[in-house]
Tab-separated table of C-alpha atoms in Angstrom:
chain	number	residue	atom	x	y	z
G	943	UNK	CA	-21.161	-5.363	9.851
G	944	UNK	CA	-19.315	-2.230	10.869
G	945	UNK	CA	-16.852	-1.220	8.137
G	946	UNK	CA	-14.875	0.950	10.537
G	947	UNK	CA	-13.926	-2.158	12.518
G	948	UNK	CA	-12.561	-3.972	9.479
G	949	UNK	CA	-9.031	-3.942	8.144
G	950	UNK	CA	-8.645	-2.087	4.851
G	951	UNK	CA	-6.819	-3.887	2.041
G	952	UNK	CA	-6.004	-2.591	-1.413
G	953	UNK	CA	-6.546	-4.278	-4.763
G	954	UNK	CA	-4.514	-3.018	-7.721
G	955	UNK	CA	-5.077	-3.776	-11.407
G	956	UNK	CA	-1.942	-2.366	-13.108
G	957	UNK	CA	-2.710	-3.399	-16.701
G	958	UNK	CA	-6.500	-3.072	-16.771
G	959	UNK	CA	-8.155	-0.592	-19.116
G	960	UNK	CA	-10.119	2.282	-17.583
G	961	UNK	CA	-13.400	0.491	-18.372
G	962	UNK	CA	-12.185	-2.765	-16.821
G	963	UNK	CA	-11.029	-0.954	-13.681
G	964	UNK	CA	-14.410	0.772	-13.387
G	965	UNK	CA	-16.203	-2.570	-13.775
G	966	UNK	CA	-13.974	-4.097	-11.101
G	967	UNK	CA	-14.810	-1.209	-8.784
G	968	UNK	CA	-18.506	-1.944	-9.279
G	969	UNK	CA	-18.003	-5.631	-8.478
G	970	UNK	CA	-16.114	-4.678	-5.306
G	971	UNK	CA	-19.080	-2.601	-4.233
G	972	UNK	CA	-21.405	-5.535	-4.871
G	973	UNK	CA	-19.494	-8.031	-2.733
G	974	UNK	CA	-18.470	-5.549	-0.032
G	975	UNK	CA	-21.109	-6.735	2.499
G	976	UNK	CA	-19.831	-10.325	2.238
G	977	UNK	CA	-16.158	-9.575	2.988
G	978	UNK	CA	-14.641	-9.614	6.482
G	979	UNK	CA	-11.990	-7.173	5.324
G	980	UNK	CA	-12.694	-3.930	3.509
G	981	UNK	CA	-11.154	-3.960	0.027
G	982	UNK	CA	-10.592	-0.781	-1.967
G	983	UNK	CA	-9.348	-0.314	-5.519
G	984	UNK	CA	-5.873	1.228	-5.525
G	985	UNK	CA	-4.242	3.345	-8.200
G	986	UNK	CA	-0.955	2.233	-9.741
G	987	UNK	CA	0.704	-1.160	-9.421
G	988	UNK	CA	1.020	-1.601	-5.666
G	989	UNK	CA	-1.430	-3.134	-3.245
G	990	UNK	CA	-2.100	-6.138	-1.020
G	991	UNK	CA	-3.211	-8.009	-4.138
G	992	UNK	CA	-2.426	-7.375	-7.804
G	993	UNK	CA	-5.053	-8.515	-10.308
G	994	UNK	CA	-3.566	-8.633	-13.811
G	995	UNK	CA	-4.794	-9.320	-17.343
G	996	UNK	CA	-2.708	-12.281	-18.502
G	997	UNK	CA	-3.985	-11.965	-22.081
G	998	UNK	CA	-1.897	-8.799	-22.401
G	999	UNK	CA	1.206	-10.349	-20.810
G	1000	UNK	CA	2.601	-9.290	-17.469
G	1001	UNK	CA	6.019	-9.268	-15.788
G	1002	UNK	CA	5.732	-10.343	-12.161
G	1003	UNK	CA	7.128	-7.795	-9.656
G	1004	UNK	CA	10.654	-8.534	-8.449
G	1005	UNK	CA	9.401	-8.789	-4.862
G	1006	UNK	CA	8.246	-12.334	-4.137
G	1007	UNK	CA	6.174	-10.871	-1.286
G	1008	UNK	CA	3.714	-9.433	-3.813
G	1009	UNK	CA	0.582	-11.527	-4.284
G	1010	UNK	CA	-0.419	-11.608	-7.947
G	1011	UNK	CA	-3.574	-13.218	-9.351
G	1012	UNK	CA	-4.189	-13.327	-13.079
G	1013	UNK	CA	-7.360	-13.233	-15.125
G	1014	UNK	CA	-7.848	-14.380	-18.702
G	1015	UNK	CA	-10.479	-15.186	-21.313
G	1016	UNK	CA	-9.378	-18.822	-21.062
G	1017	UNK	CA	-8.274	-19.244	-17.425
G	1018	UNK	CA	-7.771	-23.006	-17.737
G	1019	UNK	CA	-4.730	-22.340	-19.913
G	1020	UNK	CA	-3.109	-20.609	-16.933
G	1021	UNK	CA	-2.347	-21.481	-13.243
G	1022	UNK	CA	-5.274	-22.833	-11.156
G	1023	UNK	CA	-5.861	-19.532	-9.337
G	1024	UNK	CA	-6.525	-17.629	-12.588
G	1025	UNK	CA	-9.886	-15.824	-12.737
G	1026	UNK	CA	-12.182	-15.440	-15.689
G	1027	UNK	CA	-12.126	-12.246	-17.704
G	1028	UNK	CA	-14.474	-10.390	-17.469
G	1029	UNK	CA	-14.337	-10.815	-13.696
G	1030	UNK	CA	-16.978	-13.096	-12.187
G	1031	UNK	CA	-18.458	-12.131	-8.842
G	1032	UNK	CA	-18.091	-15.515	-7.044
G	1033	UNK	CA	-14.437	-15.883	-8.134
G	1034	UNK	CA	-13.448	-12.420	-6.984
G	1035	UNK	CA	-15.281	-12.884	-3.693
G	1036	UNK	CA	-13.508	-16.195	-3.082
G	1037	UNK	CA	-10.036	-14.906	-3.890
G	1038	UNK	CA	-10.420	-11.711	-1.826
G	1039	UNK	CA	-11.747	-13.718	1.116
G	1040	UNK	CA	-8.802	-16.130	0.973
G	1041	UNK	CA	-6.105	-13.471	0.521
G	1042	UNK	CA	-7.683	-11.208	3.134
G	1043	UNK	CA	-7.713	-13.995	5.711
G	1044	UNK	CA	-4.083	-14.863	5.021
G	1045	UNK	CA	-2.985	-11.237	5.155
G	1046	UNK	CA	-4.811	-10.786	8.455
G	1047	UNK	CA	-3.119	-13.861	9.920
G	1048	UNK	CA	0.266	-12.559	8.782
G	1049	UNK	CA	-0.443	-9.296	10.576
G	1050	UNK	CA	-1.420	-11.113	13.794
G	1051	UNK	CA	1.712	-13.258	13.712
G	1052	UNK	CA	4.146	-10.653	12.406
G	1053	UNK	CA	6.590	-11.479	15.198
G	1054	UNK	CA	6.753	-15.059	13.937
G	1055	UNK	CA	8.015	-13.743	10.593
G	1056	UNK	CA	11.114	-12.224	12.149
G	1057	UNK	CA	14.224	-14.383	12.312
G	1058	UNK	CA	17.172	-13.214	14.407
G	1059	UNK	CA	20.799	-13.679	13.393
G	1060	UNK	CA	23.681	-13.479	15.818
G	1061	UNK	CA	27.323	-12.434	15.518
G	1062	UNK	CA	30.044	-12.431	18.145
G	1063	UNK	CA	31.079	-8.957	19.247
G	1064	UNK	CA	33.931	-9.976	21.529
G	1065	UNK	CA	35.256	-13.102	23.209
G	1066	UNK	CA	34.539	-13.620	26.928
G	1067	UNK	CA	37.463	-12.959	29.263
G	1068	UNK	CA	36.917	-16.221	31.138
G	1069	UNK	CA	36.728	-18.292	27.967
G	1070	UNK	CA	38.563	-21.212	29.587
G	1071	UNK	CA	35.579	-21.716	31.920
G	1072	UNK	CA	33.031	-22.016	29.127
G	1073	UNK	CA	31.797	-25.492	28.142
G	1074	UNK	CA	32.994	-26.959	24.875
G	1075	UNK	CA	29.535	-26.640	23.317
G	1076	UNK	CA	29.494	-22.883	23.831
G	1077	UNK	CA	32.980	-22.625	22.379
G	1078	UNK	CA	31.677	-24.194	19.183
G	1079	UNK	CA	28.892	-21.599	19.111
G	1080	UNK	CA	31.404	-18.803	19.635
G	1081	UNK	CA	33.568	-20.073	16.800
G	1082	UNK	CA	30.571	-20.332	14.484
G	1083	UNK	CA	29.409	-16.735	14.977
G	1084	UNK	CA	32.883	-15.205	15.039
G	1085	UNK	CA	33.136	-13.081	11.894
G	1086	UNK	CA	29.751	-14.222	10.513
G	1087	UNK	CA	26.125	-13.959	11.577
G	1088	UNK	CA	23.839	-16.977	11.737
G	1089	UNK	CA	20.351	-17.818	12.945
G	1090	UNK	CA	19.833	-20.182	15.849
G	1091	UNK	CA	18.769	-22.912	13.417
G	1092	UNK	CA	21.953	-22.452	11.379
G	1093	UNK	CA	24.115	-22.460	14.493
G	1094	UNK	CA	22.521	-25.703	15.684
G	1095	UNK	CA	23.135	-27.288	12.290
G	1096	UNK	CA	26.737	-26.098	12.030
G	1097	UNK	CA	27.704	-27.038	15.590
G	1098	UNK	CA	25.561	-30.207	15.726
G	1099	UNK	CA	24.319	-29.086	19.143
G	1100	UNK	CA	20.746	-29.420	20.474
G	1101	UNK	CA	18.703	-26.256	19.971
G	1102	UNK	CA	18.236	-25.927	23.738
G	1103	UNK	CA	22.010	-25.733	24.228
G	1104	UNK	CA	22.386	-23.188	21.418
G	1105	UNK	CA	19.682	-20.945	22.854
G	1106	UNK	CA	21.135	-21.200	26.375
G	1107	UNK	CA	24.534	-20.142	25.068
G	1108	UNK	CA	23.097	-17.266	23.032
G	1109	UNK	CA	21.132	-16.073	26.041
G	1110	UNK	CA	24.289	-16.069	28.171
G	1111	UNK	CA	26.183	-14.151	25.490
G	1112	UNK	CA	23.340	-11.650	25.212
G	1113	UNK	CA	23.299	-11.007	28.970
G	1114	UNK	CA	27.033	-10.356	28.875
G	1115	UNK	CA	26.555	-8.082	25.822
G	1116	UNK	CA	29.042	-10.151	23.839
G	1117	UNK	CA	26.925	-10.600	20.697
G	1118	UNK	CA	25.064	-8.452	18.205
G	1119	UNK	CA	21.580	-9.482	17.129
G	1120	UNK	CA	20.125	-8.660	13.720
G	1121	UNK	CA	16.418	-8.940	12.906
G	1122	UNK	CA	15.739	-10.359	9.451
G	1123	UNK	CA	12.139	-10.092	8.239
G	1124	UNK	CA	10.927	-13.273	6.592
G	1125	UNK	CA	8.103	-12.264	4.282
G	1126	UNK	CA	6.083	-14.753	2.297
G	1127	UNK	CA	3.355	-14.137	-0.249
G	1128	UNK	CA	-0.143	-15.360	0.514
G	1129	UNK	CA	-0.680	-18.845	-0.894
G	1130	UNK	CA	-3.513	-19.221	-3.372
G	1131	UNK	CA	-5.119	-22.667	-2.876
G	1132	UNK	CA	-5.264	-25.102	-5.792
G	1133	UNK	CA	-8.880	-25.816	-4.854
G	1134	UNK	CA	-9.780	-22.243	-5.803
G	1135	UNK	CA	-12.299	-23.115	-8.530
G	1136	UNK	CA	-14.418	-25.357	-6.272
G	1137	UNK	CA	-14.232	-22.708	-3.541
G	1138	UNK	CA	-15.514	-20.074	-5.958
G	1139	UNK	CA	-18.393	-22.311	-7.013
G	1140	UNK	CA	-19.392	-22.997	-3.400
G	1141	UNK	CA	-19.299	-19.286	-2.554
G	1142	UNK	CA	-21.468	-18.486	-5.559
G	1143	UNK	CA	-24.004	-21.169	-4.673
G	1144	UNK	CA	-24.273	-20.026	-1.057
G	1145	UNK	CA	-24.810	-16.391	-2.035
G	1146	UNK	CA	-27.052	-17.165	-4.980
G	1147	UNK	CA	-24.817	-15.571	-7.629
G	1148	UNK	CA	-24.997	-16.845	-11.183
G	1149	UNK	CA	-21.910	-18.835	-12.283
């Protein structure tokens, strides 16, 4: 597989010791041929995935968009996605595969993660000719910005009517549109442990 054609993701381990980080780097090198994405160990506490030692305690970053996976000597005392410490090859391979796939999908559908909000800039001059439904839309976005979903809920109008009205307002340059990025962290599956076991069995790694 050509590494140059693969997306590069970064794995950070903010509270690992130097020896643990070096061991993790070695494991990354071992599983590199089996990953669709190219993962590299990052310095500091920022990356596409944060791997943390839960036995030392860790405060989750304020950004909910940060994907954090813990590891511990007794992982069953922690959330289902927790890895063993020291890191086991099949578990790391499984978690990097899952997160990498989700991150790649988020990149492909980035436009779907943008929600637009609308606010009335000025009232139309021929307002008396506008249908009552559009007037309710105008009143809703006068002095406040709302998404199309919110407008439909507040006006109790069908989404098709809301979008038609917004489109007309946009053509007449009577509204302002704001792009709000909706970012969600990759979801770690609850079936992680069985996935890790299957990966290990397929590749012949010891559990």
